[in-house]
Amino acid sequence: MSAAGRRWGRRQRALLWAVLLAAWEAAWGQLRYSVPEEMPKGSFVGDVAKDLGLQLPELRERDAHVFDTGRRRYFFLDLGNGHLSMMEQADREQICAAASKRVLNFEILVKRPMNIYKGEVEILDINDNSPSFPERSSVLEISEYTAPGTRFPLQKAHDPDIGLNSLQNYECSESNYFTLEVKNGDDGVKYPELILVKSLDREQQTAHNLILTATDNGSPVKSGSTMIQIIVLDGNDNAPEFTQSVYKVTVREDVAVGSRVLQVTAIDRDEGPNAEVKYWFFKIPEKFEKTFKLNPKSGEIEVTQNLNFEEREFYELVVQARDTGGLSSHSKVLIKVVDVNNYIPEIIIMSVFSPVPEDTPLGTVIAIFSVQDRDSGANGEVQCSISESHPFRLEKSFDNYYSVVTTELLDREQVSEYNVTVRAADGGSPPLQSSAVLALRVLDVNDNAPVFAQERYSARLAENNAAGALVLTVRASDEATRW
Ligand SMILES: *[C@@H]1O[C@H](CO)[C@@H](O)[C@H](O)[C@H]1NC(C)=O
């Protein structure tokens, strides 16, 4: 081929690459679907083929794949009909127990040319849970000398649904002595409190029964109730009093199990056994009881389980101090958890285009990867880099996606393979790091003409030689080698 002809061939190929490149750049799209929670396995989520404008054979030929961004796989892509479906039943309360997010993210990767599409599936809440109380009935002992206006925190109900489907209100049965007040806590949770409005008289009535009902606002409304029995104590002593109405403390999520986080104290002005105070958690959720222990004698609260900021940032506990005479009072303990940089950034290689043809034009995408870090804030912000000595550059595509593109023409005869190291470091102090290697081979393109070993060959032949006899051997070599 003449020199001019060869250049033309390269230009045509470069043009083709440029077209593919443009397609790649245009293809960062977003798909959005929503499904009600608890749809059974195999339920239809969305028609991916239609929404991406891809024909069915194309999906298959281009090796379409779905990736779940989370740790569990919820979706599969049926290449037969182009539908995205549920691989597993998704219970919103389970997915969202830790975070308040209600979307599952996925990516669809198609090759030749390489396109990546981001998608999210919103899991819609259905009112599948009733508010419920940890106990069906409870006893509250109150001295007959208790002053009107005194407040008694009640146990909270729990409803794992969200929005209107979640707990909206509390109501209490009629009483001449008590009213109910519903307070909004710092954490957005509603707290029922009973207020004494009229002095109790043990000689007149020794016990009062109330029914506390919690309701949501779903359609239909669901509710749950608990019975509260109030026993009026013969009042000749003082109830213990906490030194603070709220105790606040901040702990690192990596606090050692067994560490003391706080001490609560209540003082009883009585003398003798009536002044002996013991401490208890007051009807806190069972899982909190596994996380913290309250020493009944000293009032010290210690951690009995590893904390995890990513699962829970805030604990609100109610503590009760009770004297031997049965009188009690309550206080709140707010424990705030601070994030510690405990997850290393993860590099997820989504695709590597290896081998790379050696005449690949500058700026061609040769690999795609994403990074994830499960920490929060700066601890979860990841910076990426690649080794600089190679003819490649890192480009941030969107969010946490990166592509590696060529910055020079590759020449297989000079370097036939590259190991490109990708490094990821988070913004923690100190930062946590990880790395991955992209192994790239360079594909030979016939850009060298073969060269004969000799410029001129000559041979002597005897006449009348037999047909097929060897005349001469010629040799040529090519810088390019095949594999
Ligand atoms: C790349 O890594 C592989 C596996 O570790 C090794 O065999 C190969 O020699 C490396 N190539 C280069 C060019 O460093």
Coordinates of C-alpha atoms in Angstrom, one line a residue, residues 125-131 159 161-168 214-224:
D125 CA -44.4 2.5 50.8
I126 CA -47.6 0.7 51.4
N127 CA -49.3 0.8 54.8
D128 CA -48.3 -2.7 55.7
N129 CA -47.6 -2.1 59.4
S130 CA -49.7 -1.0 62.3
P131 CA -48.3 1.1 65.1
D159 CA -44.5 1.9 63.0
D161 CA -43.8 2.7 57.5
I162 CA -43.1 6.2 56.4
G163 CA -45.0 9.4 55.9
L164 CA -48.7 9.3 56.5
N165 CA -48.4 5.5 56.8
S166 CA -46.3 5.9 59.8
L167 CA -47.2 6.8 63.3
Q168 CA -49.1 10.1 63.3
A214 CA -51.4 5.1 68.5
T215 CA -52.7 5.6 65.0
D216 CA -51.2 6.1 61.5
N217 CA -52.9 8.0 58.7
G218 CA -52.8 5.4 56.0
S219 CA -55.7 4.3 54.1
P220 CA -57.2 2.5 55.8
V221 CA -55.9 3.8 59.1
K222 CA -54.1 1.3 61.3
S223 CA -53.7 1.5 65.1
G224 CA -52.4 -0.2 68.1

